Amino acid sequence: MKIAVEGCMHGELDNVYATLKKLEEAEKTKIDLLICCGDFQAVRNESDLQSLNVKPKYRDMKSFWKYYSGQEVAPYPTIFIGGNHEASNYLWELYYGGWAAPNIYFLGYAGIIKFGNIRIGGLSGIYKPQHYFLGHYERTPYNESDIRSVYHVRHYDVLKLMSVKEPIDIFLSHDWPLGITEYGNWQKLVRLKPYFREEVQKRTLGSKPAAQLLNKLRPNYWFSAHLHCKFPAIIQHGEDGPVTKFLALDKCLRGRKFLQIFDIKSDPGPYEIQYDEEWLAITRMFHSSFPLTRKSVNLSVEQHDVQDHRQWVRQKLDARGAKPFDFLQSTPSYDPSHQLSSHCRNSQTESFLQLLELQYLLDTTDQVNAPAQSATPSKSTEMRNYKANRCLQIDKILYSIVIQDSLSSIRRTMEVWRCLLKGTRKFTQWINNIRTLTSPSEG
């Protein structure tokens, strides 16, 4: 199988596809797949531009909308992840992955699919520690803060990828794994990009979660972009462990190193994109813990057992097949008069969740400001929440008594609450407050 890898797309689909066509003609070869490492900019219409985190003067329709509308068709199967310059409102519709346009597949915020027998995984976004442990709380229309944090990597998505046990052939991330420069010619890198020197020397250049995934998954190939330069590296996992070939690529501009072609051993074609059984099982297993709060969330993978979900998914795929649901437009393509003002449900995502018998949560907002909580609350946490709710009710009742009732009734009521909240600080506080109120007239 011959695969083309592209760095940052920045909406230049026409140029990338034209370059590949010329390369095929010059080399008399056939490219089977194109994969892109982020900043794809899947902008369908002018409304999507409002969710694209770039300066207004750089907001341009580019060429994706033509492929979305059907005016053009991608000449190669194309798989991409998200970066830090995306139409985030559209990618959120396809959180679990799906067809962004005919023959153009988004891997999701985190995801794994199969192309033929080649297993391809990816993690969208970039790492920012201040948002890493938060939930996916951002909703359209985005404010100045949320339009940036929406593409920041979350621990929840990394934890799902850390649960993968079967080998992965190719993995994609937008930003580089932390410490990757130690495995390549970093001296050449800092000559080309002098402002990287301090981060390289302090070992702060790159993503810590991506480095953890690199050490855990150990794929044959790892491709990245983001820093707009080409950088190769070879990682030997242990003395006798497997080897990962790493390559970062530039953005699509004339004279820049944004494209690489490589061969990978595979079964004979034809090839098509299919769901991955293990990944669907992991998705189903983690769904009940999907965090939607802006508070820090404590999640752990230790309590999960994927085998029951794996068997359930296998039966579903045996009955239905592993081909992803068909592409359907979820909003009109490029039209200046059309405005998208709220979250739009994507039929592919709805069908995907129906397949796995999971609830649709992507437009849920009632948990956005909920307090931090673990995936499975402990009994002590439930008891604290129960007492807190009871105390709030008692606050209201006792306040009403103090204002409206006689002091003799207060004392009778106090005996009732003494039984309900014996030993709690809240009761003691109320006893002291009420004694203060009663002391002047009733001693």
XYZ file of N, CA, C and O in Angstrom, residues 22-138:
468
model
N 0.288 15.113 -9.916
C 1.540 15.314 -10.661
C 2.593 14.299 -10.251
O 3.355 13.799 -11.082
N 2.638 14.006 -8.962
C 3.615 13.033 -8.466
C 3.318 11.652 -9.047
O 4.248 10.924 -9.444
N 2.048 11.265 -9.083
C 1.683 9.970 -9.666
C 2.118 9.885 -11.124
O 2.653 8.852 -11.561
N 1.893 10.964 -11.856
C 2.258 10.974 -13.276
C 3.769 10.911 -13.457
O 4.275 10.177 -14.327
N 4.492 11.647 -12.631
C 5.949 11.684 -12.761
C 6.587 10.360 -12.355
O 7.545 9.894 -12.993
N 6.045 9.749 -11.288
C 6.637 8.514 -10.760
C 5.981 7.256 -11.326
O 6.413 6.150 -11.001
N 4.919 7.463 -12.122
C 4.167 6.334 -12.677
C 3.783 5.340 -11.581
O 4.071 4.141 -11.640
N 3.109 5.879 -10.589
C 2.696 5.077 -9.444
C 1.258 5.418 -9.088
O 0.647 6.323 -9.682
N 0.705 4.731 -8.112
C -0.665 4.968 -7.662
C -0.682 5.124 -6.142
O -0.171 4.257 -5.428
N -1.258 6.199 -5.688
C -1.383 6.457 -4.251
C -2.719 5.914 -3.775
O -3.771 6.192 -4.363
N -2.686 5.139 -2.685
C -3.896 4.484 -2.185
C -4.620 5.301 -1.120
O -5.838 5.135 -0.935
N -3.885 6.149 -0.405
C -4.489 6.851 0.731
C -3.715 8.131 1.026
O -2.487 8.171 0.900
N -4.443 9.187 1.422
C -3.838 10.419 1.928
C -4.243 10.583 3.380
O -5.429 10.474 3.723
N -3.274 10.844 4.261
C -3.583 11.151 5.657
C -3.011 12.528 5.990
O -1.937 12.901 5.525
N -3.766 13.293 6.773
C -3.398 14.665 7.122
C -3.321 14.800 8.627
O -4.173 14.298 9.366
N -2.300 15.525 9.096
C -1.982 15.595 10.525
C -2.557 16.824 11.227
O -2.030 17.267 12.248
N -3.635 17.391 10.699
C -4.320 18.456 11.424
C -4.346 19.781 10.701
O -3.768 19.951 9.628
N -5.029 20.767 11.347
C -5.306 22.071 10.718
C -5.913 21.856 9.340
O -5.553 22.513 8.361
N -6.845 20.936 9.292
C -7.475 20.563 8.017
C -8.390 21.674 7.515
O -8.478 21.939 6.334
N -9.099 22.321 8.452
C -10.009 23.432 8.153
C -11.157 22.986 7.252
O -11.308 23.426 6.108
N -11.986 22.113 7.819
C -13.167 21.613 7.118
C -14.290 22.650 7.242
O -15.261 22.466 7.988
N -14.162 23.736 6.510
C -15.110 24.855 6.560
C -16.160 24.655 5.476
O -15.858 24.682 4.282
N -17.413 24.484 5.889
C -18.496 24.198 4.944
C -19.140 25.464 4.387
O -19.624 25.482 3.255
N -19.213 26.506 5.198
C -19.902 27.732 4.815
C -19.334 28.892 5.641
O -18.471 28.693 6.500
N -19.835 30.091 5.404
C -19.300 31.271 6.085
C -19.553 31.232 7.585
O -18.790 31.789 8.370
N -20.635 30.572 7.988
C -20.912 30.461 9.416
C -19.827 29.670 10.133
O -19.451 29.994 11.260
N -19.308 28.624 9.482
C -18.229 27.828 10.092
C -16.983 28.670 10.350
O -16.198 28.366 11.255
N -16.780 29.695 9.568
C -15.597 30.547 9.758
C -15.586 31.192 11.138
O -14.521 31.511 11.672
N -16.770 31.389 11.739
C -16.843 32.022 13.050
C -16.326 31.104 14.156
O -16.051 31.561 15.262
N -16.211 29.808 13.859
C -15.680 28.849 14.836
C -14.231 28.479 14.546
O -13.680 27.584 15.189
N -13.633 29.154 13.576
C -12.243 28.897 13.190
C -11.329 29.863 13.941
O -11.442 31.078 13.791
N -10.438 29.339 14.761
C -9.581 30.193 15.587
C -8.380 30.708 14.784
O -7.266 30.213 14.906
N -8.645 31.698 13.965
C -7.597 32.444 13.276
C -8.013 33.911 13.294
O -9.189 34.232 13.516
N -7.085 34.803 13.065
C -7.424 36.214 12.999
C -8.413 36.448 11.855
O -8.331 35.794 10.814
N -9.350 37.368 12.041
C -10.387 37.593 11.018
C -9.837 37.793 9.608
O -10.440 37.318 8.636
N -8.694 38.450 9.480
C -8.161 38.697 8.133
C -7.705 37.417 7.446
O -7.516 37.399 6.221
N -7.493 36.337 8.233
C -7.073 35.065 7.646
C -8.247 34.101 7.450
O -8.047 32.972 6.997
N -9.466 34.517 7.793
C -10.625 33.645 7.634
C -11.050 33.624 6.165
O -11.593 34.592 5.652
N -10.795 32.486 5.553
C -11.036 32.339 4.117
C -11.727 30.996 3.890
O -11.428 30.010 4.564
N -12.626 30.948 2.933
C -13.359 29.717 2.660
C -12.449 28.585 2.181
O -12.754 27.404 2.382
N -11.354 28.887 1.550
C -10.466 27.866 0.984
C -11.267 26.937 0.057
O -12.171 27.377 -0.647
N -10.957 25.627 0.089
C -11.559 24.757 -0.932
C -12.361 23.577 -0.387
O -13.000 22.860 -1.162
N -12.376 23.359 0.926
C -13.075 22.176 1.443
C -14.556 22.185 1.078
O -15.148 21.135 0.798
N -15.196 23.360 1.100
C -16.636 23.435 0.870
C -17.049 22.816 -0.465
O -18.160 22.281 -0.596
N -16.169 22.843 -1.442
C -16.492 22.249 -2.747
C -16.613 20.728 -2.650
O -17.437 20.111 -3.343
N -15.809 20.121 -1.781
C -15.855 18.672 -1.589
C -17.046 18.291 -0.710
O -17.664 17.234 -0.904
N -17.369 19.149 0.234
C -18.534 18.924 1.087
C -19.828 19.005 0.269
O -20.744 18.203 0.454
N -19.894 19.973 -0.642
C -21.115 20.183 -1.422
C -21.285 19.159 -2.535
O -22.387 18.991 -3.057
N -20.205 18.486 -2.924
C -20.266 17.548 -4.039
C -19.831 18.146 -5.358
O -19.789 17.453 -6.374
N -19.461 19.432 -5.327
C -18.959 20.066 -6.542
C -17.668 19.399 -7.003
O -17.407 19.274 -8.196
N -16.849 18.969 -6.037
C -15.626 18.202 -6.306
C -15.662 16.927 -5.466
O -16.331 16.880 -4.419
N -14.944 15.910 -5.916
C -14.836 14.664 -5.165
C -13.364 14.385 -4.898
O -12.526 14.470 -5.813
N -13.033 14.064 -3.652
C -11.644 13.773 -3.292
C -11.135 12.611 -4.139
O -11.738 11.529 -4.133
N -10.029 12.785 -4.880
C -9.534 11.725 -5.767
C -8.862 10.574 -5.015
O -8.568 9.540 -5.625
N -8.590 10.763 -3.715
C -7.975 9.719 -2.890
C -8.762 9.616 -1.587
O -9.213 10.639 -1.049
N -8.923 8.411 -1.053
C -9.455 8.330 0.305
C -8.575 9.177 1.227
O -7.341 9.061 1.191
N -9.200 10.023 2.019
C -8.461 10.984 2.851
C -8.889 10.827 4.305
O -10.094 10.844 4.602
N -7.919 10.680 5.181
C -8.168 10.557 6.618
C -7.444 11.702 7.315
O -6.267 11.956 7.024
N -8.110 12.384 8.235
C -7.460 13.503 8.922
C -7.839 13.562 10.392
O -8.861 13.008 10.814
N -6.987 14.238 11.160
C -7.278 14.577 12.550
C -7.405 16.093 12.652
O -7.069 16.826 11.722
N -7.870 16.573 13.798
C -7.993 18.006 14.020
C -6.729 18.589 14.619
O -5.956 17.900 15.292
N -6.516 19.881 14.370
C -5.384 20.595 14.952
C -5.879 21.741 15.819
O -6.871 21.604 16.539
N -5.211 22.883 15.733
C -5.606 24.052 16.515
C -6.165 25.174 15.650
O -6.409 26.270 16.144
N -6.380 24.906 14.369
C -7.049 25.849 13.474
C -8.101 25.071 12.688
O -7.854 24.635 11.561
N -9.261 24.897 13.294
C -10.311 24.071 12.703
C -11.670 24.748 12.823
O -11.873 25.623 13.677
N -12.605 24.334 11.970
C -14.015 24.678 12.167
C -14.532 23.759 13.271
O -15.127 22.704 13.021
N -14.283 24.158 14.504
C -14.514 23.261 15.643
C -15.970 22.887 15.810
O -16.284 21.819 16.350
N -16.885 23.759 15.378
C -18.300 23.414 15.472
C -18.625 22.177 14.633
O -19.420 21.324 15.047
N -18.008 22.050 13.456
C -18.264 20.890 12.601
C -17.591 19.634 13.153
O -18.202 18.554 13.185
N -16.362 19.759 13.608
C -15.669 18.582 14.139
C -16.364 18.056 15.392
O -16.347 16.847 15.648
N -16.989 18.963 16.177
C -17.713 18.507 17.366
C -18.934 17.667 16.960
O -19.289 16.710 17.650
N -19.566 18.008 15.836
C -20.658 17.170 15.322
C -20.181 15.734 15.101
O -20.944 14.776 15.268
N -18.920 15.596 14.697
C -18.344 14.293 14.359
C -17.348 13.858 15.430
O -16.300 13.274 15.122
N -17.669 14.131 16.676
C -16.748 13.833 17.788
C -16.219 12.400 17.726
O -15.043 12.147 17.979
N -17.066 11.442 17.387
C -16.657 10.034 17.358
C -16.003 9.639 16.042
O -15.568 8.499 15.886
N -15.925 10.581 15.106
C -15.384 10.300 13.791
C -16.501 10.136 12.768
O -17.654 9.875 13.117
N -16.163 10.300 11.493
C -17.153 10.136 10.435
C -16.737 10.863 9.177
O -15.688 11.515 9.123
N -17.563 10.758 8.151
C -17.274 11.391 6.866
C -17.521 12.890 6.970
O -18.656 13.326 7.152
N -16.465 13.689 6.826
C -16.620 15.142 6.779
C -17.114 15.572 5.408
O -17.750 16.630 5.263
N -16.824 14.789 4.412
C -17.274 14.970 3.030
C -17.125 13.611 2.350
O -16.468 12.709 2.894
N -17.710 13.395 1.182
C -17.508 12.121 0.499
C -16.020 11.810 0.305
O -15.260 12.640 -0.204
N -15.610 10.633 0.770
C -14.238 10.139 0.632
C -13.237 10.872 1.529
O -12.022 10.711 1.362
N -13.719 11.690 2.467
C -12.845 12.411 3.414
C -13.324 12.095 4.828
O -14.426 12.504 5.218
N -12.505 11.371 5.584
C -12.926 10.827 6.882
C -12.174 11.489 8.025
O -10.941 11.543 8.033
N -12.931 11.985 9.016
C -12.365 12.561 10.245
C -12.260 11.466 11.297
O -13.246 10.773 11.578
N -11.067 11.315 11.906
C -10.856 10.258 12.890
C -11.547 10.522 14.223
O -11.623 9.637 15.070
N -12.061 11.736 14.421
C -12.688 12.060 15.688
C -11.712 12.735 16.630
O -10.531 12.927 16.324
N -12.189 13.119 17.795
C -11.301 13.725 18.793
C -10.237 12.723 19.218
O -9.113 13.097 19.563
N -10.592 11.468 19.230
C -9.652 10.349 19.362
C -10.301 9.189 18.633
O -11.523 9.019 18.702
N -9.515 8.409 17.929
C -10.153 7.341 17.183
C -9.188 6.375 16.539
O -7.993 6.665 16.404
N -9.719 5.236 16.150
C -8.964 4.213 15.424
C -9.890 3.621 14.368
O -11.045 3.300 14.653
N -9.395 3.495 13.151
C -10.143 2.824 12.077
C -9.199 1.873 11.358
O -7.988 1.861 11.607
N -9.750 1.102 10.463
C -8.951 0.235 9.603
C -9.107 0.675 8.161
O -10.210 0.994 7.715
N -7.988 0.703 7.459
C -7.988 0.920 6.014
C -7.376 -0.326 5.400
O -6.164 -0.531 5.465
N -8.227 -1.183 4.820
C -7.756 -2.523 4.497
C -7.451 -3.232 5.806
O -8.252 -3.232 6.737
N -6.263 -3.803 5.904
C -5.856 -4.414 7.165
C -4.897 -3.518 7.949
O -4.312 -3.954 8.950
N -4.731 -2.268 7.509
C -3.846 -1.327 8.208
C -4.647 -0.571 9.266
O -5.698 0.017 8.971
N -4.155 -0.587 10.476
C -4.844 0.033 11.612
C -4.269 1.432 11.848
O -3.080 1.588 12.114
N -5.133 2.441 11.784
C -4.713 3.840 11.877
C -5.426 4.502 13.048
O -6.657 4.468 13.142
N -4.656 5.115 13.946
C -5.223 5.808 15.098
C -4.804 7.264 15.109
O -3.855 7.659 14.418
N -5.494 8.064 15.900
C -5.132 9.475 15.962
C -5.725 10.187 17.157
O -6.721 9.744 17.747
N -5.087 11.304 17.512
C -5.529 12.182 18.588
C -5.581 13.599 18.047
O -4.563 14.135 17.595
N -6.756 14.210 18.075
C -6.915 15.565 17.559
C -6.562 16.605 18.617
O -6.602 16.340 19.816
N -6.238 17.828 18.125
C -5.997 18.947 19.032
C -4.561 19.077 19.469
O -3.668 18.364 19.012
N -4.340 20.022 20.392
C -3.016 20.242 20.976
C -3.138 20.234 22.500
O -4.218 20.445 23.051
N -2.018 20.011 23.151
C -2.011 19.863 24.606
C -1.798 21.200 25.305
O -0.863 21.942 24.989
N -2.686 21.506 26.244
C -2.536 22.630 27.154
C -2.887 22.128 28.557
O -4.021 21.712 28.801
N -1.932 22.153 29.490
C -2.159 21.515 30.797
C -3.339 22.079 31.575
O -3.980 21.355 32.339
N -3.666 23.371 31.391
C -4.740 23.965 32.175
C -6.124 23.432 31.804
O -7.081 23.571 32.572
N -6.249 22.807 30.645
C -7.540 22.268 30.219
C -7.556 20.746 30.135
O -8.610 20.164 29.860
N -6.430 20.116 30.392
C -6.288 18.694 30.118
C -7.278 17.834 30.911
O -7.859 16.886 30.375
N -7.499 18.150 32.180
C -8.355 17.317 33.027
C -9.801 17.810 33.079
O -10.604 17.283 33.851
N -10.138 18.800 32.275
C -11.516 19.291 32.229
C -12.356 18.443 31.281
O -11.842 17.658 30.491
N -13.666 18.632 31.370
C -14.557 17.965 30.434
C -14.694 18.766 29.145
O -14.138 19.865 29.005
N -15.456 18.227 28.225
C -15.745 18.927 26.960
C -16.944 19.851 27.189
O -18.084 19.503 26.880
N -16.699 21.036 27.706
C -17.772 21.932 28.114
C -18.134 22.974 27.057
O -19.172 23.625 27.155
N -17.300 23.159 26.040
C -17.507 24.252 25.084
C -18.712 23.978 24.173
O -18.887 22.863 23.694
